[in-house]
């Protein structure tokens, strides 16, 4: 099987009514976004030449009932996605739970250079990105070959979930935003 066959794309991931409510809620939470960091040499750092995006982590321990609702709702859908991934590909991962649910907001010039998601400080098995909207220019999610020479897959469709192994064989990037706002949610299975 080709390596790109382990990148699974699920269109129409959530009911559109849920997606609409989710986007409305995240717009109300605009003040919670902060500059995203990258892990380099085992430390978290803000390096906007590598990653320029706002992020907002939400979890089950929030004081906001709405935030708890969305955390539980998305955790359920993402967990089901992991199970479907294993069943469809007939693979068994060592996934026990999800770590982090993080909203990402890319504004003009926002990007994330080529990278893979697994590292010593954050060992991950599967990566998930859920693309919420497409009313922006640029901002495509690009998967490249392990040697980073060939483009394998380009994704921009809204209400699309993407799941793949977090390891070094799956380098990916988000192209710079030219106009508008790009919203997505990331999570990892460990």
N, CA, C and O of each residue as an XYZ file, in Angstrom:
760
protein
N       0.842     -1.178      0.000
C       0.000      0.000      0.000
C       0.887      1.241      0.000
O       1.898      1.295      0.701
N       0.503      2.221     -0.782
C       1.268      3.469     -0.845
C       1.135      4.259      0.458
O       0.124      4.171      1.154
N       2.159      5.018      0.765
C       2.181      5.785      2.011
C       1.005      6.762      2.099
O       0.464      6.971      3.185
N       0.603      7.357      0.989
C      -0.485      8.333      1.041
C      -1.832      7.683      1.359
O      -2.777      8.381      1.726
N      -1.936      6.360      1.225
C      -3.178      5.671      1.564
C      -3.425      5.633      3.066
O      -4.524      5.296      3.507
N      -2.419      5.974      3.846
C      -2.587      6.021      5.299
C      -3.012      7.410      5.770
O      -3.167      7.637      6.970
N      -3.199      8.329      4.842
C      -3.782      9.646      5.133
C      -5.244      9.541      4.736
O      -5.565      9.451      3.551
N      -6.125      9.554      5.719
C      -7.556      9.392      5.459
C      -8.265     10.731      5.572
O      -8.073     11.479      6.530
N      -9.083     11.011      4.578
C      -9.836     12.263      4.511
C     -11.320     11.924      4.638
O     -11.843     11.101      3.886
N     -11.991     12.562      5.591
C     -13.414     12.328      5.813
C     -14.152     13.635      5.568
O     -14.068     14.563      6.372
N     -14.867     13.705      4.467
C     -15.668     14.888      4.144
C     -16.968     14.866      4.948
O     -17.411     13.808      5.396
N     -17.567     16.028      5.125
C     -18.828     16.156      5.878
C     -18.710     15.469      7.237
O     -19.560     14.662      7.612
N     -17.666     15.794      7.953
C     -17.331     15.132      9.213
C     -18.398     15.335     10.287
O     -18.792     14.381     10.958
N     -18.864     16.563     10.451
C     -19.914     16.861     11.425
C     -21.182     17.282     10.696
O     -21.119     17.740      9.556
N     -22.334     17.129     11.347
C     -23.546     17.726     10.764
C     -23.328     19.236     10.604
O     -22.711     19.872     11.459
N     -23.832     19.796      9.517
C     -23.580     21.216      9.255
C     -24.142     22.120     10.351
O     -23.588     23.188     10.608
N     -25.226     21.711     10.997
C     -25.771     22.525     12.093
C     -24.763     22.592     13.242
O     -24.608     23.641     13.867
N     -24.076     21.479     13.526
C     -23.062     21.475     14.580
C     -21.867     22.331     14.179
O     -21.352     23.097     14.993
N     -21.421     22.206     12.930
C     -20.305     23.016     12.446
C     -20.632     24.505     12.566
O     -19.796     25.289     13.015
N     -21.830     24.893     12.171
C     -22.240     26.291     12.255
C     -22.218     26.786     13.702
O     -21.721     27.878     13.980
N     -22.753     25.989     14.614
C     -22.749     26.368     16.033
C     -21.331     26.460     16.580
O     -21.015     27.357     17.362
N     -20.485     25.533     16.167
C     -19.089     25.536     16.607
C     -18.373     26.805     16.147
O     -17.656     27.431     16.927
N     -18.567     27.185     14.883
C     -17.945     28.412     14.372
C     -18.478     29.649     15.091
O     -17.711     30.567     15.378
N     -19.764     29.690     15.384
C     -20.330     30.815     16.129
C     -19.695     30.903     17.512
O     -19.331     31.988     17.966
N     -19.564     29.761     18.176
C     -18.977     29.754     19.514
C     -17.524     30.215     19.490
O     -17.124     31.036     20.315
N     -16.729     29.696     18.552
C     -15.307     30.063     18.528
C     -15.135     31.557     18.242
O     -14.188     32.171     18.734
N     -16.027     32.141     17.465
C     -15.947     33.581     17.224
C     -16.217     34.382     18.504
O     -15.683     35.478     18.672
N     -17.033     33.847     19.391
C     -17.277     34.504     20.677
C     -16.088     34.367     21.620
O     -15.926     35.167     22.542
N     -15.262     33.359     21.391
C     -14.107     33.084     22.247
C     -12.817     33.701     21.684
O     -11.721     33.290     22.066
N     -12.938     34.658     20.805
C     -11.809     35.238     20.081
C     -10.681     35.723     20.991
O      -9.511     35.663     20.612
N     -11.023     36.200     22.179
C     -10.004     36.739     23.090
C      -9.139     35.650     23.729
O      -8.152     35.973     24.390
N      -9.478     34.373     23.551
C      -8.713     33.282     24.165
C      -7.545     32.799     23.306
O      -6.723     32.006     23.767
N      -7.468     33.264     22.079
C      -6.382     32.825     21.197
C      -5.076     33.500     21.595
O      -5.042     34.701     21.860
N      -4.004     32.716     21.634
C      -2.669     33.255     21.894
C      -1.714     32.728     20.822
O      -2.056     31.818     20.066
N      -0.532     33.303     20.766
C       0.450     32.861     19.768
C       0.845     31.412     20.029
O       1.166     31.030     21.154
N       0.815     30.615     18.962
C       1.165     29.197     19.079
C       2.676     29.027     19.185
O       3.451     29.853     18.705
N       3.064     27.945     19.821
C       4.484     27.639     20.009
C       4.861     26.405     19.199
O       3.998     25.664     18.728
N       6.147     26.202     19.049
C       6.688     24.975     18.470
C       7.631     24.358     19.510
O       8.187     25.051     20.362
N       7.790     23.053     19.411
C       8.731     22.373     20.300
C      10.050     22.266     19.558
O      10.135     21.640     18.501
N      11.073     22.881     20.119
C      12.401     22.803     19.519
C      13.413     22.551     20.635
O      13.417     23.244     21.652
N      14.248     21.575     20.434
C      15.234     21.171     21.449
C      14.568     20.905     22.798
O      15.118     21.229     23.851
N      13.361     20.301     22.747
C      12.657     19.937     23.970
C      11.979     21.075     24.695
O      11.455     20.874     25.790
N      11.971     22.276     24.116
C      11.352     23.433     24.762
C      10.295     24.061     23.853
O      10.427     24.049     22.630
N       9.252     24.606     24.466
C       8.216     25.325     23.733
C       8.675     26.761     23.479
O       9.080     27.471     24.399
N       8.603     27.172     22.214
C       9.018     28.529     21.860
C       8.069     29.106     20.817
O       7.506     28.373     20.004
N       7.897     30.420     20.847
C       7.173     31.111     19.786
C       8.187     31.445     18.706
O       9.090     32.251     18.928
N       8.046     30.835     17.546
C       8.928     31.069     16.394
C       8.059     31.314     15.168
O       7.745     30.380     14.430
N       7.669     32.568     14.948
C       6.713     32.879     13.895
C       7.248     32.659     12.488
O       6.463     32.594     11.543
N       8.565     32.541     12.322
C       9.079     32.211     10.990
C       8.751     30.749     10.648
O       8.709     30.386      9.472
N       8.519     29.911     11.668
C       8.150     28.508     11.464
C       6.635     28.322     11.550
O       6.031     27.663     10.704
N       6.036     28.908     12.576
C       4.605     28.716     12.833
C       3.994     30.035     13.276
O       4.309     30.548     14.350
N       3.125     30.573     12.448
C       2.452     31.825     12.784
C       0.947     31.554     12.782
O       0.298     31.559     11.737
N       0.417     31.319     13.969
C      -0.990     30.978     14.116
C      -1.410     31.239     15.553
O      -0.603     31.135     16.477
N      -2.677     31.580     15.731
C      -3.221     31.700     17.076
C      -3.807     30.364     17.491
O      -4.390     29.652     16.674
N      -3.650     30.023     18.777
C      -4.290     28.790     19.232
C      -5.028     29.007     20.537
O      -4.734     29.926     21.303
N      -5.989     28.141     20.765
C      -6.841     28.190     21.945
C      -7.125     26.748     22.335
O      -7.872     26.046     21.654
N      -6.519     26.308     23.443
C      -6.734     24.949     23.944
C      -7.989     24.929     24.801
O      -8.188     25.790     25.657
N      -8.820     23.946     24.559
C      -9.984     23.819     25.424
C     -10.056     22.405     25.965
O      -9.561     21.465     25.343
N     -10.689     22.255     27.152
C     -10.656     20.956     27.817
C     -11.871     20.736     28.705
O     -12.720     21.613     28.860
N     -11.930     19.544     29.284
C     -13.051     19.123     30.127
C     -13.086     19.838     31.480
O     -14.102     19.794     32.172
N     -12.002     20.486     31.857
C     -11.914     21.112     33.175
C     -12.269     22.588     33.164
O     -12.066     23.277     34.164
N     -12.791     23.080     32.062
C     -13.121     24.497     31.949
C     -14.267     24.872     32.893
O     -15.055     24.021     33.305
N     -14.339     26.137     33.217
C     -15.479     26.655     33.984
C     -16.675     26.909     33.074
O     -17.797     27.085     33.548
N     -16.429     26.926     31.765
C     -17.489     27.177     30.788
C     -18.175     25.869     30.400
O     -17.531     24.945     29.903
N     -19.476     25.800     30.630
C     -20.235     24.607     30.250
C     -20.242     24.431     28.731
O     -20.261     23.306     28.231
N     -20.226     25.522     28.017
C     -20.195     25.434     26.554
C     -18.876     24.841     26.087
O     -18.855     23.997     25.192
N     -17.778     25.276     26.687
C     -16.476     24.726     26.331
C     -16.411     23.226     26.660
O     -15.877     22.440     25.877
N     -16.948     22.840     27.802
C     -16.981     21.418     28.176
C     -17.815     20.636     27.171
O     -17.434     19.539     26.761
N     -18.953     21.198     26.773
C     -19.801     20.533     25.770
C     -19.022     20.267     24.484
O     -19.019     19.148     23.972
N     -18.354     21.314     23.961
C     -17.630     21.147     22.696
C     -16.455     20.193     22.853
O     -16.144     19.435     21.933
N     -15.818     20.222     23.980
C     -14.706     19.304     24.230
C     -15.197     17.855     24.210
O     -14.583     16.999     23.573
N     -16.281     17.588     24.893
C     -16.841     16.227     24.914
C     -17.351     15.815     23.533
O     -17.105     14.699     23.074
N     -18.055     16.722     22.889
C     -18.623     16.446     21.566
C     -17.518     16.084     20.567
O     -17.599     15.066     19.879
N     -16.492     16.928     20.499
C     -15.407     16.687     19.543
C     -14.558     15.481     19.947
O     -14.100     14.734     19.082
N     -14.345     15.285     21.237
C     -13.596     14.109     21.687
C     -14.297     12.834     21.240
O     -13.644     11.882     20.814
N     -15.616     12.810     21.334
C     -16.375     11.640     20.892
C     -16.175     11.418     19.385
O     -15.842     10.312     18.958
N     -16.377     12.464     18.590
C     -16.242     12.333     17.130
C     -14.813     11.954     16.735
O     -14.619     11.129     15.843
N     -13.813     12.547     17.390
C     -12.422     12.226     17.060
C     -12.080     10.790     17.475
O     -11.346     10.100     16.768
N     -12.605     10.345     18.608
C     -12.366      8.956     19.031
C     -12.984      7.976     18.045
O     -12.382      6.953     17.720
N     -14.180      8.287     17.572
C     -14.826      7.440     16.567
C     -14.020      7.427     15.271
O     -13.924      6.397     14.603
N     -13.444      8.572     14.921
C     -12.604      8.662     13.733
C     -11.386      7.738     13.861
O     -11.012      7.063     12.902
N     -10.777      7.713     15.036
C      -9.626      6.819     15.262
C     -10.025      5.358     15.096
O      -9.294      4.579     14.484
N     -11.174      4.985     15.637
C     -11.654      3.600     15.496
C     -11.924      3.264     14.042
O     -11.565      2.185     13.570
N     -12.557      4.187     13.332
C     -12.844      3.968     11.907
C     -11.551      3.824     11.119
O     -11.456      2.982     10.226
N     -10.565      4.635     11.442
C      -9.259      4.568     10.787
C      -8.661      3.168     10.948
O      -8.221      2.555      9.976
N      -8.653      2.676     12.182
C      -8.113      1.340     12.436
C      -8.893      0.265     11.683
O      -8.300     -0.634     11.086
N     -10.222      0.360     11.713
C     -11.055     -0.639     11.034
C     -10.884     -0.602      9.523
O     -10.733     -1.644      8.886
N     -10.907      0.591      8.953
C     -10.806      0.716      7.488
C      -9.460      0.223      6.973
O      -9.387     -0.420      5.926
N      -8.406      0.524      7.705
C      -7.068      0.139      7.260
C      -6.628     -1.227      7.794
O      -5.573     -1.747      7.429
N      -7.467     -1.792      8.669
C      -7.153     -3.085      9.272
C      -5.783     -3.069      9.973
O      -4.947     -3.955      9.801
N      -5.608     -2.005     10.774
C      -4.389     -1.851     11.566
C      -4.786     -1.730     13.026
O      -5.910     -1.339     13.341
N      -3.883     -2.058     13.895
C      -4.107     -1.892     15.327
C      -3.054     -0.921     15.843
O      -1.856     -1.200     15.797
N      -3.515      0.214     16.329
C      -2.597      1.185     16.916
C      -2.592      0.984     18.427
O      -3.358      0.181     18.961
N      -1.750      1.698     19.084
C      -1.695      1.633     20.552
C      -2.440      2.811     21.171
O      -2.107      3.251     22.271
N      -3.441      3.318     20.470
C      -4.164      4.505     20.916
C      -4.989      4.192     22.162
O      -5.781      3.250     22.183
N      -4.786      5.002     23.196
C      -5.564      4.888     24.427
C      -6.485      6.082     24.644
O      -7.589      5.934     25.169
N      -6.034      7.255     24.241
C      -6.855      8.453     24.430
C      -6.358      9.580     23.524
O      -5.343      9.457     22.838
N      -7.101     10.668     23.549
C      -6.726     11.865     22.798
C      -6.010     12.834     23.723
O      -6.341     12.942     24.904
N      -5.026     13.536     23.178
C      -4.401     14.621     23.928
C      -4.811     15.917     23.254
O      -4.872     15.994     22.027
N      -5.078     16.886     24.017
C      -5.338     18.241     23.510
C      -6.462     18.296     22.482
O      -6.612     17.408     21.642
N      -7.220     19.329     22.574
C      -8.116     19.793     21.522
C      -7.769     21.261     21.383
O      -7.969     22.042     22.313
N      -7.254     21.636     20.236
C      -6.750     22.991     20.063
C      -7.360     23.629     18.823
O      -7.218     23.120     17.711
N      -8.044     24.757     19.034
C      -8.519     25.567     17.924
C      -7.336     26.336     17.359
O      -6.522     26.876     18.109
N      -7.244     26.383     16.055
C      -6.212     27.185     15.393
C      -6.886     28.254     14.549
O      -7.879     27.995     13.869
N      -6.330     29.460     14.605
C      -6.835     30.570     13.782
C      -5.656     31.165     13.026
O      -4.771     31.791     13.610
N      -5.666     30.953     11.710
C      -4.636     31.516     10.839
C      -5.178     32.799     10.221
O      -6.230     32.787      9.581
N      -4.459     33.911     10.412
C      -4.820     35.186      9.803
C      -3.879     35.460      8.636
O      -3.029     34.629      8.317
N      -4.023     36.614      8.001
C      -3.150     36.950      6.875
C      -1.687     36.714      7.242
O      -1.214     37.190      8.274
N      -0.981     35.980      6.397
C       0.419     35.667      6.639
C       0.626     34.464      7.546
O       1.751     33.982      7.685
N      -0.438     33.975      8.163
C      -0.343     32.813      9.039
C       0.047     31.569      8.259
O      -0.387     31.381      7.122
N       0.865     30.720      8.868
C       1.380     29.528      8.189
C       1.967     28.572      9.213
O       2.104     28.903     10.391
N       2.311     27.379      8.742
C       3.084     26.428      9.548
C       3.961     25.675      8.567
O       3.473     24.907      7.739
N       5.257     25.903      8.669
C       6.206     25.275      7.734
C       6.222     23.763      7.906
O       5.688     23.227      8.876
N       6.832     23.100      6.963
C       6.885     21.641      6.916
C       7.376     21.060      8.239
O       8.380     21.506      8.793
N       6.651     20.057      8.735
C       6.983     19.440     10.022
C       6.276     18.085     10.127
O       5.404     17.768      9.318
N       6.653     17.306     11.113
C       5.880     16.122     11.477
C       5.488     16.286     12.941
O       6.081     17.095     13.655
N       4.503     15.533     13.388
C       3.902     15.798     14.692
C       4.503     15.030     15.869
O       4.276     15.401     17.020
N       5.250     13.990     15.608
C       5.804     13.185     16.704
C       7.159     13.741     17.130
O       8.010     14.034     16.290
N       7.350     13.883     18.419
C       8.664     14.275     18.941
C       8.806     13.719     20.344
O       7.828     13.271     20.942
N      10.005     13.746     20.866
C      10.279     13.176     22.185
C       9.422     13.757     23.291
O       8.946     13.026     24.159
N       9.223     15.069     23.267
C       8.440     15.713     24.321
C       6.949     15.428     24.162
O       6.196     15.452     25.136
N       6.531     15.160     22.926
C       5.116     14.916     22.652
C       4.967     13.687     21.759
O       4.664     13.819     20.573
N       5.177     12.481     22.320
C       5.029     11.281     21.494
C       3.567     11.086     21.103
O       2.681     11.075     21.958
N       3.330     10.935     19.825
C       1.964     10.831     19.310
C       1.880      9.666     18.335
O       2.863      9.325     17.677
N       0.708      9.060     18.243
C       0.495      7.933     17.342
C      -0.245      8.380     16.081
O       0.215      8.137     14.966
N      -1.396      9.035     16.267
C      -2.189      9.525     15.144
C      -2.424     11.021     15.301
O      -2.583     11.519     16.416
N      -2.445     11.729     14.185
C      -2.736     13.161     14.166
C      -4.087     13.381     13.495
O      -4.464     12.663     12.568
N      -4.804     14.387     13.984
C      -6.106     14.733     13.420
C      -6.150     16.242     13.200
O      -5.794     17.025     14.080
N      -6.587     16.626     12.022
C      -6.905     18.030     11.752
C      -8.331     18.068     11.220
O      -8.698     17.311     10.321
N      -9.118     18.956     11.790
C     -10.485     19.168     11.327
C     -10.557     20.576     10.750
O     -10.393     21.558     11.475
N     -10.802     20.674      9.447
C     -10.887     21.963      8.748
C     -12.325     22.470      8.834
O     -13.259     21.789      8.412
N     -12.492     23.676      9.386
C     -13.846     24.179      9.624
C     -14.413     25.004      8.473
O     -15.599     24.894      8.163
N     -13.588     25.824      7.841
C     -14.115     26.759      6.844
C     -13.206     26.797      5.617
O     -12.137     26.188      5.605
N     -13.646     27.522      4.583
C     -12.799     27.715      3.396
C     -12.965     29.117      2.800
O     -12.622     29.331      1.637
N     -13.478     30.061      3.567
C     -13.661     31.417      3.057
C     -12.399     32.252      3.287
O     -12.426     33.299      3.934
N     -11.300     31.751      2.736
C     -10.002     32.406      2.825
C      -9.196     32.016      1.587
O      -9.545     31.066      0.886
N      -8.129     32.747      1.328
C      -7.231     32.419      0.213
C      -5.917     31.911      0.779
O      -5.435     32.401      1.800
N      -5.334     30.910      0.095
C      -4.122     30.262      0.605
C      -4.525     29.265      1.677
O      -5.656     28.779      1.688
N      -3.599     28.960      2.580
C      -3.926     28.142      3.740
C      -4.175     26.669      3.484
O      -4.755     25.991      4.333
N      -3.751     26.150      2.331
C      -3.976     24.739      2.053
C      -3.122     23.872      2.978
O      -1.984     24.216      3.296
N      -3.682     22.757      3.396
C      -2.947     21.741      4.134
C      -2.282     20.852      3.090
O      -2.959     20.260      2.249
N      -0.960     20.762      3.146
C      -0.188     20.017      2.146
C       0.568     18.884      2.822
O       1.288     19.106      3.796
N       0.407     17.675      2.309
C       1.226     16.539      2.734
C       2.270     16.291      1.663
O       1.974     16.316      0.468
N       3.488     16.052      2.103
C       4.591     15.808      1.172
C       5.160     14.416      1.382
O       4.899     13.764      2.393
N       5.936     13.981      0.414
C       6.622     12.697      0.535
C       7.629     12.793      1.685
O       8.019     13.894      2.073
N       8.056     11.633      2.238
C       8.995     11.683      3.370
C      10.272     12.473      3.083
O      10.860     13.035      4.007
N      10.708     12.528      1.838
C      11.903     13.317      1.516
C      11.553     14.778      1.234
O      12.432     15.577      0.910
N      10.273     15.127      1.356
C       9.735     16.486      1.197
C       9.857     17.036     -0.220
O       9.742     18.245     -0.421
N      10.089     16.170     -1.203
C      10.252     16.634     -2.586
C       8.934     16.666     -3.355
O       8.711     17.557     -4.175
N       8.060     15.692     -3.091
C       6.826     15.584     -3.861
C       5.614     15.912     -3.004
O       5.537     15.535     -1.834
N       4.669     16.623     -3.611
C       3.413     16.912     -2.942
C       2.493     15.712     -3.144
O       2.242     15.301     -4.277
N       1.990     15.149     -2.040
C       1.120     13.981     -2.124
C      -0.358     14.359     -2.147
O      -1.126     13.861     -2.970
N      -0.741     15.238     -1.239
C      -2.153     15.589     -1.078
C      -2.254     17.061     -0.689
O      -1.447     17.567      0.091
N      -3.272     17.748     -1.253
C      -3.567     19.142     -0.906
C      -5.038     19.203     -0.504
O      -5.908     18.744     -1.244
N      -5.313     19.775      0.679
C      -6.682     19.782      1.209
C      -7.076     21.194      1.645
O      -6.295     21.910      2.271
N      -8.313     21.576      1.294
C      -8.833     22.867      1.733
C     -10.345     22.822      1.973
O     -10.920     23.830      2.383
N     -10.986     21.716      1.737
C     -12.445     21.621      1.825
C     -12.918     21.759      3.276
O     -12.365     21.117      4.169
N     -13.949     22.601      3.519
C     -14.453     22.762      4.886
C     -15.201     21.516      5.364
O     -15.622     20.683      4.562
N     -15.356     21.405      6.675
C     -16.037     20.285      7.319
C     -15.385     18.953      6.959
O     -16.056     17.941      6.760
N     -14.057     18.989      6.883
C     -13.272     17.809      6.520
C     -12.307     17.470      7.656
O     -11.588     18.332      8.162
N     -12.309     16.199      8.042
C     -11.348     15.703      9.026
C     -10.280     14.899      8.299
O     -10.571     14.163      7.357
N      -9.060     15.051      8.746
C      -7.929     14.331      8.164
C      -7.216     13.623      9.310
O      -6.945     14.231     10.346
N      -6.912     12.344      9.129
C      -6.216     11.560     10.151
C      -5.090     10.781      9.499
O      -5.247     10.244      8.403
N      -3.945     10.721     10.184
C      -2.774     10.047      9.630
C      -1.800      9.705     10.753
O      -1.925     10.234     11.858
N      -0.823      8.821     10.487
C       0.205      8.533     11.492
C       1.041      9.781     11.763
O       1.373     10.526     10.841
N       1.375     10.000     13.013
C       2.085     11.225     13.416
C       3.577     11.202     13.112
O       4.261     12.193     13.366
N       4.092     10.127     12.588
C       5.545      9.964     12.487
C       6.195     10.728     11.333
O       5.528     11.432     10.575
N       7.506     10.569     11.226
C       8.340     11.314     10.275
C       8.005     11.035      8.806
O       8.435     11.789      7.933
N       7.260      9.987      8.517
C       6.918      9.674      7.123
C       5.823     10.582      6.568
O       5.500     10.512      5.382
N       5.251     11.432      7.420
C       4.126     12.270      7.009
C       4.379     13.751      7.260
O       3.652     14.383      8.026
N       5.416     14.313      6.614
C       5.636     15.761      6.765
C       4.487     16.527      6.105
O       3.990     16.137      5.049
N       4.084     17.606      6.739
C       2.970     18.397      6.223
C       3.172     19.859      6.606
O       3.998     20.188      7.456
N       2.408     20.714      5.967
C       2.515     22.149      6.210
C       1.182     22.805      5.942
O       0.297     22.211      5.325
N       1.040     24.039      6.412
C      -0.095     24.890      6.057
C       0.488     26.071      5.303
O       1.302     26.827      5.832
N       0.057     26.217      4.055
C       0.537     27.330      3.230
C       0.086     28.662      3.824
O      -0.931     28.711      4.516
N       0.823     29.742      3.565
C       0.453     31.053      4.105
C      -0.948     31.502      3.674
O      -1.377     31.271      2.543
N      -1.633     32.141      4.600
C      -2.942     32.733      4.325
C      -2.709     34.044      3.578
O      -1.912     34.881      4.000
N      -3.411     34.205      2.472
C      -3.297     35.440      1.685
C      -4.417     36.417      2.007
O      -4.239     37.631      1.904
N      -5.592     35.875      2.403
C      -6.742     36.728      2.692
C      -7.743     35.932      3.524
O      -8.002     34.763      3.239
N      -8.304     36.566      4.552
C      -9.330     35.920      5.362
C      -8.775     35.219      6.585
O      -7.614     35.405      6.950
N      -9.627     34.400      7.223
C      -9.283     33.641      8.417
C      -9.512     32.159      8.154
O     -10.534     31.769      7.590
N      -8.560     31.345      8.564
C      -8.689     29.881      8.441
C      -8.816     29.313      9.844
O      -7.946     29.527     10.688
N      -9.905     28.585     10.093
C     -10.118     27.930     11.375
C      -9.985     26.420     11.221
O     -10.485     25.836     10.261
N      -9.306     25.800     12.177
C      -9.206     24.347     12.215
C      -9.051     23.920     13.670
O      -8.811     24.741     14.555
N      -9.194     22.624     13.894
C      -8.979     22.048     15.218
C      -7.996     20.898     15.040
O      -8.113     20.110     14.101
N      -7.026     20.805     15.948
C      -6.069     19.699     15.912
C      -6.167     18.908     17.202
O      -6.518     19.432     18.259
N      -5.845     17.633     17.079
C      -5.773     16.751     18.233
C      -4.854     15.598     17.860
O      -4.552     15.384     16.686
N      -4.411     14.853     18.877
C      -3.529     13.723     18.642
C      -3.994     12.560     19.487
O      -4.461     12.737     20.612
N      -3.864     11.382     18.938
C      -4.156     10.158     19.669
C      -2.836      9.558     20.152
O      -1.870      9.461     19.396
N      -2.814      9.159     21.418
C      -1.608      8.577     22.004
C      -1.932      7.216     22.607
O      -1.048      6.557     23.154
